[in-house]
mmCIF file of C-alpha atoms in Angstrom:
data_model
loop_
_atom_site.group_PDB
_atom_site.id
_atom_site.type_symbol
_atom_site.label_atom_id
_atom_site.label_comp_id
_atom_site.label_asym_id
_atom_site.label_seq_id
_atom_site.Cartn_x
_atom_site.Cartn_y
_atom_site.Cartn_z
ATOM 1 C CA UNK D 153 86.755 48.435 97.140
ATOM 2 C CA UNK D 154 85.589 50.332 100.227
ATOM 3 C CA UNK D 155 83.943 48.568 103.165
ATOM 4 C CA UNK D 156 81.410 51.231 104.141
ATOM 5 C CA UNK D 157 80.359 54.738 103.138
ATOM 6 C CA UNK D 158 77.986 56.922 105.135
ATOM 7 C CA UNK D 159 76.650 60.227 103.802
ATOM 8 C CA UNK D 160 74.636 62.192 106.348
ATOM 9 C CA UNK D 161 74.625 58.994 108.435
ATOM 10 C CA UNK D 162 72.938 56.977 105.677
ATOM 11 C CA UNK D 163 74.666 53.829 104.437
ATOM 12 C CA UNK D 164 74.867 54.400 100.677
ATOM 13 C CA UNK D 165 74.776 50.693 99.862
ATOM 14 C CA UNK D 166 71.785 49.920 102.073
ATOM 15 C CA UNK D 167 69.837 53.087 101.211
ATOM 16 C CA UNK D 168 70.606 53.563 97.509
ATOM 17 C CA UNK D 169 72.229 50.276 96.405
ATOM 18 C CA UNK D 170 75.307 52.382 95.644
ATOM 19 C CA UNK D 171 78.582 50.649 96.479
ATOM 20 C CA UNK D 172 81.580 52.943 96.875
ATOM 21 C CA UNK D 173 84.312 51.504 94.643
ATOM 22 C CA UNK D 174 86.969 54.193 95.035
ATOM 23 C CA UNK D 175 87.598 57.694 96.332
ATOM 24 C CA UNK D 176 90.314 60.283 95.987
ATOM 25 C CA UNK D 177 91.102 63.745 97.308
ATOM 26 C CA UNK D 178 92.707 66.785 95.721
ATOM 27 C CA UNK D 179 93.911 69.845 97.586
ATOM 28 C CA UNK D 180 92.274 73.215 97.024
ATOM 29 C CA UNK D 181 93.874 76.260 95.443
ATOM 30 C CA UNK D 182 95.052 79.406 97.224
ATOM 31 C CA UNK D 183 93.355 82.761 96.565
ATOM 32 C CA UNK D 184 95.771 85.652 97.048
ATOM 33 C CA UNK D 185 95.572 89.422 96.719
ATOM 34 C CA UNK D 186 98.932 91.177 96.688
ATOM 35 C CA UNK D 187 100.849 93.987 95.046
ATOM 36 C CA UNK D 188 104.470 94.799 94.515
ATOM 37 C CA UNK D 189 105.738 97.723 96.529
ATOM 38 C CA UNK D 190 107.237 100.415 94.304
ATOM 39 C CA UNK D 191 111.035 100.563 94.111
ATOM 40 C CA UNK D 192 111.540 97.302 95.942
ATOM 41 C CA UNK D 193 111.534 93.621 95.122
ATOM 42 C CA UNK D 194 109.148 92.518 97.877
ATOM 43 C CA UNK D 195 105.378 91.939 97.721
ATOM 44 C CA UNK D 196 102.727 93.289 100.065
ATOM 45 C CA UNK D 197 100.248 90.466 100.750
ATOM 46 C CA UNK D 198 96.732 91.779 101.336
ATOM 47 C CA UNK D 199 94.895 88.476 101.576
ATOM 48 C CA UNK D 200 95.790 84.786 101.379
ATOM 49 C CA UNK D 201 93.029 82.161 101.661
ATOM 50 C CA UNK D 202 92.919 78.400 101.111
ATOM 51 C CA UNK D 203 89.858 77.154 99.228
ATOM 52 C CA UNK D 204 87.999 73.931 99.905
ATOM 53 C CA UNK D 205 89.564 70.748 98.599
ATOM 54 C CA UNK D 206 88.019 68.203 96.225
ATOM 55 C CA UNK D 207 86.659 64.804 97.274
ATOM 56 C CA UNK D 208 85.650 62.443 94.452
ATOM 57 C CA UNK D 209 83.561 59.333 95.147
ATOM 58 C CA UNK D 210 82.858 56.662 92.526
ATOM 59 C CA UNK D 211 79.859 54.373 93.094
ATOM 60 C CA UNK D 212 78.483 51.342 91.292
ATOM 61 C CA UNK D 213 74.681 51.394 91.495
ATOM 62 C CA UNK D 214 72.825 48.105 91.031
ATOM 63 C CA UNK D 215 69.102 47.499 90.439
ATOM 64 C CA UNK D 216 66.878 45.130 88.428
ATOM 65 C CA UNK D 217 67.546 47.071 85.213
ATOM 66 C CA UNK D 218 69.831 49.823 83.977
ATOM 67 C CA UNK D 219 66.880 52.232 83.871
ATOM 68 C CA UNK D 220 66.074 51.439 87.517
ATOM 69 C CA UNK D 221 69.747 51.846 88.466
ATOM 70 C CA UNK D 222 69.833 55.282 86.835
ATOM 71 C CA UNK D 223 66.610 56.253 88.605
ATOM 72 C CA UNK D 224 68.062 55.193 91.969
ATOM 73 C CA UNK D 225 71.268 57.139 91.270
ATOM 74 C CA UNK D 226 69.117 60.202 90.559
ATOM 75 C CA UNK D 227 67.347 59.790 93.915
ATOM 76 C CA UNK D 228 70.743 59.492 95.606
ATOM 77 C CA UNK D 229 71.941 62.739 94.020
ATOM 78 C CA UNK D 230 68.807 64.728 94.841
ATOM 79 C CA UNK D 231 68.838 63.489 98.459
ATOM 80 C CA UNK D 232 71.931 65.598 99.173
ATOM 81 C CA UNK D 233 71.334 68.616 96.947
ATOM 82 C CA UNK D 234 70.947 71.962 98.665
ATOM 83 C CA UNK D 235 72.441 70.856 101.972
ATOM 84 C CA UNK D 236 75.789 70.240 103.598
ATOM 85 C CA UNK D 237 77.039 66.665 103.730
ATOM 86 C CA UNK D 238 78.991 64.668 106.264
ATOM 87 C CA UNK D 239 80.872 61.833 104.580
ATOM 88 C CA UNK D 240 82.433 58.965 106.501
ATOM 89 C CA UNK D 241 84.462 56.305 104.706
ATOM 90 C CA UNK D 242 85.272 53.151 106.654
ATOM 91 C CA UNK D 243 86.304 54.165 110.175
ATOM 92 C CA UNK D 244 89.261 56.337 109.262
ATOM 93 C CA UNK D 245 88.304 59.141 106.877
ATOM 94 C CA UNK D 246 85.627 61.766 107.571
ATOM 95 C CA UNK D 247 84.815 64.825 105.471
ATOM 96 C CA UNK D 248 82.387 67.744 105.506
ATOM 97 C CA UNK D 249 81.299 69.658 102.420
ATOM 98 C CA UNK D 250 78.722 69.966 99.663
ATOM 99 C CA UNK D 251 78.039 68.307 96.311
ATOM 100 C CA UNK D 252 79.492 70.362 93.438
ATOM 101 C CA UNK D 253 79.500 67.929 90.478
ATOM 102 C CA UNK D 254 78.142 64.546 89.443
ATOM 103 C CA UNK D 255 78.320 62.219 86.439
ATOM 104 C CA UNK D 256 76.064 59.306 85.530
ATOM 105 C CA UNK D 257 77.542 56.748 83.160
ATOM 106 C CA UNK D 258 75.754 53.813 81.539
ATOM 107 C CA UNK D 259 77.596 50.497 81.216
ATOM 108 C CA UNK D 260 76.878 47.520 78.959
ATOM 109 C CA UNK D 261 76.015 45.179 81.828
ATOM 110 C CA UNK D 262 72.253 45.421 82.448
ATOM 111 C CA UNK D 263 71.167 46.548 85.910
ATOM 112 C CA UNK D 264 74.214 48.710 86.659
ATOM 113 C CA UNK D 265 75.434 52.275 86.227
ATOM 114 C CA UNK D 266 78.409 54.299 87.412
ATOM 115 C CA UNK D 267 77.843 57.384 89.555
ATOM 116 C CA UNK D 268 80.656 59.814 90.253
ATOM 117 C CA UNK D 269 80.137 62.524 92.863
ATOM 118 C CA UNK D 270 82.492 65.421 93.526
ATOM 119 C CA UNK D 271 82.312 67.374 96.784
ATOM 120 C CA UNK D 272 83.965 70.608 97.838
ATOM 121 C CA UNK D 273 85.102 69.561 101.270
ATOM 122 C CA UNK D 274 87.275 69.720 104.367
ATOM 123 C CA UNK D 275 88.548 66.859 106.468
ATOM 124 C CA UNK D 276 86.565 66.673 109.730
ATOM 125 C CA UNK D 277 87.465 64.829 112.916
ATOM 126 C CA UNK D 278 85.119 63.354 115.506
ATOM 127 C CA UNK D 279 83.197 65.663 117.849
ATOM 128 C CA UNK D 280 85.312 66.856 120.780
ATOM 129 C CA UNK D 281 83.809 67.953 124.107
ATOM 130 C CA UNK D 282 85.417 69.613 127.130
ATOM 131 C CA UNK D 283 83.905 70.931 130.361
ATOM 132 C CA UNK D 284 84.922 74.016 132.362
ATOM 133 C CA UNK D 285 83.494 73.657 135.861
ATOM 134 C CA UNK D 286 83.197 77.417 136.479
ATOM 135 C CA UNK D 287 83.110 78.630 132.876
ATOM 136 C CA UNK D 288 86.738 79.764 132.711
ATOM 137 C CA UNK D 289 89.770 77.927 131.360
ATOM 138 C CA UNK D 290 91.626 76.831 128.220
ATOM 139 C CA UNK D 291 90.254 74.843 125.284
ATOM 140 C CA UNK D 292 92.635 73.478 122.657
ATOM 141 C CA UNK D 293 91.180 73.199 119.159
ATOM 142 C CA UNK D 294 93.280 70.407 117.654
ATOM 143 C CA UNK D 295 92.161 71.248 114.113
ATOM 144 C CA UNK D 296 94.161 73.576 111.873
ATOM 145 C CA UNK D 297 91.100 75.710 111.041
ATOM 146 C CA UNK D 298 88.610 77.790 113.009
ATOM 147 C CA UNK D 299 85.560 75.776 114.073
ATOM 148 C CA UNK D 300 82.054 76.611 115.265
ATOM 149 C CA UNK D 301 81.469 75.716 118.916
ATOM 150 C CA UNK D 302 78.411 74.473 120.774
ATOM 151 C CA UNK D 303 78.033 75.827 124.327
ATOM 152 C CA UNK D 304 75.917 74.249 127.045
ATOM 153 C CA UNK D 305 75.683 76.588 130.054
ATOM 154 C CA UNK D 306 74.286 75.379 133.381
ATOM 155 C CA UNK D 307 73.944 77.624 136.439
ATOM 156 C CA UNK D 308 74.168 76.428 140.041
ATOM 157 C CA UNK D 309 71.696 79.158 141.005
ATOM 158 C CA UNK D 310 69.711 81.757 139.073
ATOM 159 C CA UNK D 311 72.102 84.272 137.486
ATOM 160 C CA UNK D 312 71.617 87.358 135.320
ATOM 161 C CA UNK D 313 73.700 89.590 133.068
ATOM 162 C CA UNK D 314 77.004 87.885 132.432
ATOM 163 C CA UNK D 315 79.281 87.422 129.424
ATOM 164 C CA UNK D 316 81.078 84.490 127.819
ATOM 165 C CA UNK D 317 82.514 84.160 124.277
ATOM 166 C CA UNK D 318 81.551 87.830 123.716
ATOM 167 C CA UNK D 319 77.937 86.784 124.202
ATOM 168 C CA UNK D 320 75.773 88.517 126.804
ATOM 169 C CA UNK D 321 73.474 86.191 128.750
ATOM 170 C CA UNK D 322 70.505 88.088 130.170
ATOM 171 C CA UNK D 323 69.275 85.359 132.490
ATOM 172 C CA UNK D 324 69.953 81.725 133.261
ATOM 173 C CA UNK D 325 67.796 79.746 135.648
ATOM 174 C CA UNK D 326 69.396 77.164 137.921
ATOM 175 C CA UNK D 327 69.704 73.665 136.437
ATOM 176 C CA UNK D 328 68.054 74.664 133.123
ATOM 177 C CA UNK D 329 70.828 74.352 130.512
ATOM 178 C CA UNK D 330 71.038 77.060 127.863
ATOM 179 C CA UNK D 331 72.411 75.801 124.540
ATOM 180 C CA UNK D 332 74.141 78.247 122.200
ATOM 181 C CA UNK D 333 74.929 76.129 119.174
ATOM 182 C CA UNK D 334 77.570 77.586 116.874
ATOM 183 C CA UNK D 335 77.615 74.353 114.876
ATOM 184 C CA UNK D 336 73.959 74.395 113.791
ATOM 185 C CA UNK D 337 73.191 78.057 114.479
ATOM 186 C CA UNK D 338 70.541 78.007 117.217
ATOM 187 C CA UNK D 339 69.864 79.110 120.792
ATOM 188 C CA UNK D 340 67.573 76.859 122.810
ATOM 189 C CA UNK D 341 66.519 76.117 126.362
ATOM 190 C CA UNK D 342 64.255 73.193 127.189
ATOM 191 C CA UNK D 343 63.899 72.481 123.435
ATOM 192 C CA UNK D 344 62.444 75.969 122.903
ATOM 193 C CA UNK D 345 63.866 78.968 121.072
ATOM 194 C CA UNK D 346 65.794 81.111 123.574
ATOM 195 C CA UNK D 347 67.284 83.902 121.434
ATOM 196 C CA UNK D 348 65.513 86.428 123.668
ATOM 197 C CA UNK D 349 67.745 85.350 126.576
ATOM 198 C CA UNK D 350 70.980 86.367 124.863
ATOM 199 C CA UNK D 351 72.625 89.198 122.956
ATOM 200 C CA UNK D 352 75.060 87.991 120.317
ATOM 201 C CA UNK D 353 76.573 89.364 117.121
ATOM 202 C CA UNK D 354 78.058 86.044 116.042
ATOM 203 C CA UNK D 355 77.909 82.418 117.124
ATOM 204 C CA UNK D 356 80.819 81.098 119.201
ATOM 205 C CA UNK D 357 83.924 79.839 117.400
ATOM 206 C CA UNK D 358 87.210 78.285 118.456
ATOM 207 C CA UNK D 359 90.391 79.348 116.747
ATOM 208 C CA UNK D 360 92.956 76.703 115.878
ATOM 209 C CA UNK D 361 95.149 76.005 118.898
ATOM 210 C CA UNK D 362 94.681 77.296 122.420
ATOM 211 C CA UNK D 363 91.599 79.372 123.313
ATOM 212 C CA UNK D 364 91.298 81.236 126.605
ATOM 213 C CA UNK D 365 87.663 81.158 127.754
ATOM 214 C CA UNK D 366 86.388 83.539 130.443
ATOM 215 C CA UNK D 367 82.910 83.685 131.972
ATOM 216 C CA UNK D 368 82.154 86.757 134.048
ATOM 217 C CA UNK D 369 80.071 84.607 136.423
ATOM 218 C CA UNK D 370 80.593 81.063 137.636
ATOM 219 C CA UNK D 371 78.583 78.617 135.507
ATOM 220 C CA UNK D 372 79.265 75.116 134.246
ATOM 221 C CA UNK D 373 80.292 75.372 130.599
ATOM 222 C CA UNK D 374 80.411 72.408 128.227
ATOM 223 C CA UNK D 375 82.050 73.156 124.877
ATOM 224 C CA UNK D 376 81.821 70.889 121.815
ATOM 225 C CA UNK D 377 83.395 71.309 118.376
ATOM 226 C CA UNK D 378 84.540 69.400 115.300
ATOM 227 C CA UNK D 379 88.231 69.748 114.385
ATOM 228 C CA UNK D 380 88.674 70.725 110.715
ATOM 229 C CA UNK D 381 91.701 70.392 108.450
ATOM 230 C CA UNK D 382 92.384 71.087 104.803
ATOM 231 C CA UNK D 383 92.384 68.178 102.374
#
């Protein structure tokens, strides 16, 4: 039996009367495109990609009657449809993915039902944050996969037309942080949309391992990311 399960920061037992009884993971498959070179015994590998792994959660849902338990399980399922899910189990295991399968199963004992949920998922560590005082330096992504990065840029004085992470910043007023969020996909300043202040073709990302960051002008740069690993 598991002590605690949080999905999108909601305690499943408190919110849906769904107690997590067990969970298991299964690694994903590898998609490969290759062909054998004529007149030789070697292969030419065109593409090799690891798919998301499988996280299976089994809950026991309890209500006043079996019908009510099934209804609550249905509400639980629909609460996470159509969106990504962060899943935290006890204090040790954290995952990020989306619901791909479910199964509702009636049991003879009145007031209970089994709910099995299957997620396509990655293992996700806690949020990491580092600060570069002048916008230039090294950031080590401790995850084994590329990860979206959130940038918070703060200028010491008004600056214009500079580049960082292959993003062009048109203007940045002193002491008014500009947030370029590659985790959620937004650009804001003072809680307002600030896409007009930047030119970008893609949101910032950190490759696995060491990343050399260079800002063409001196600004304070705070970088946050989640480390990701395969299941």
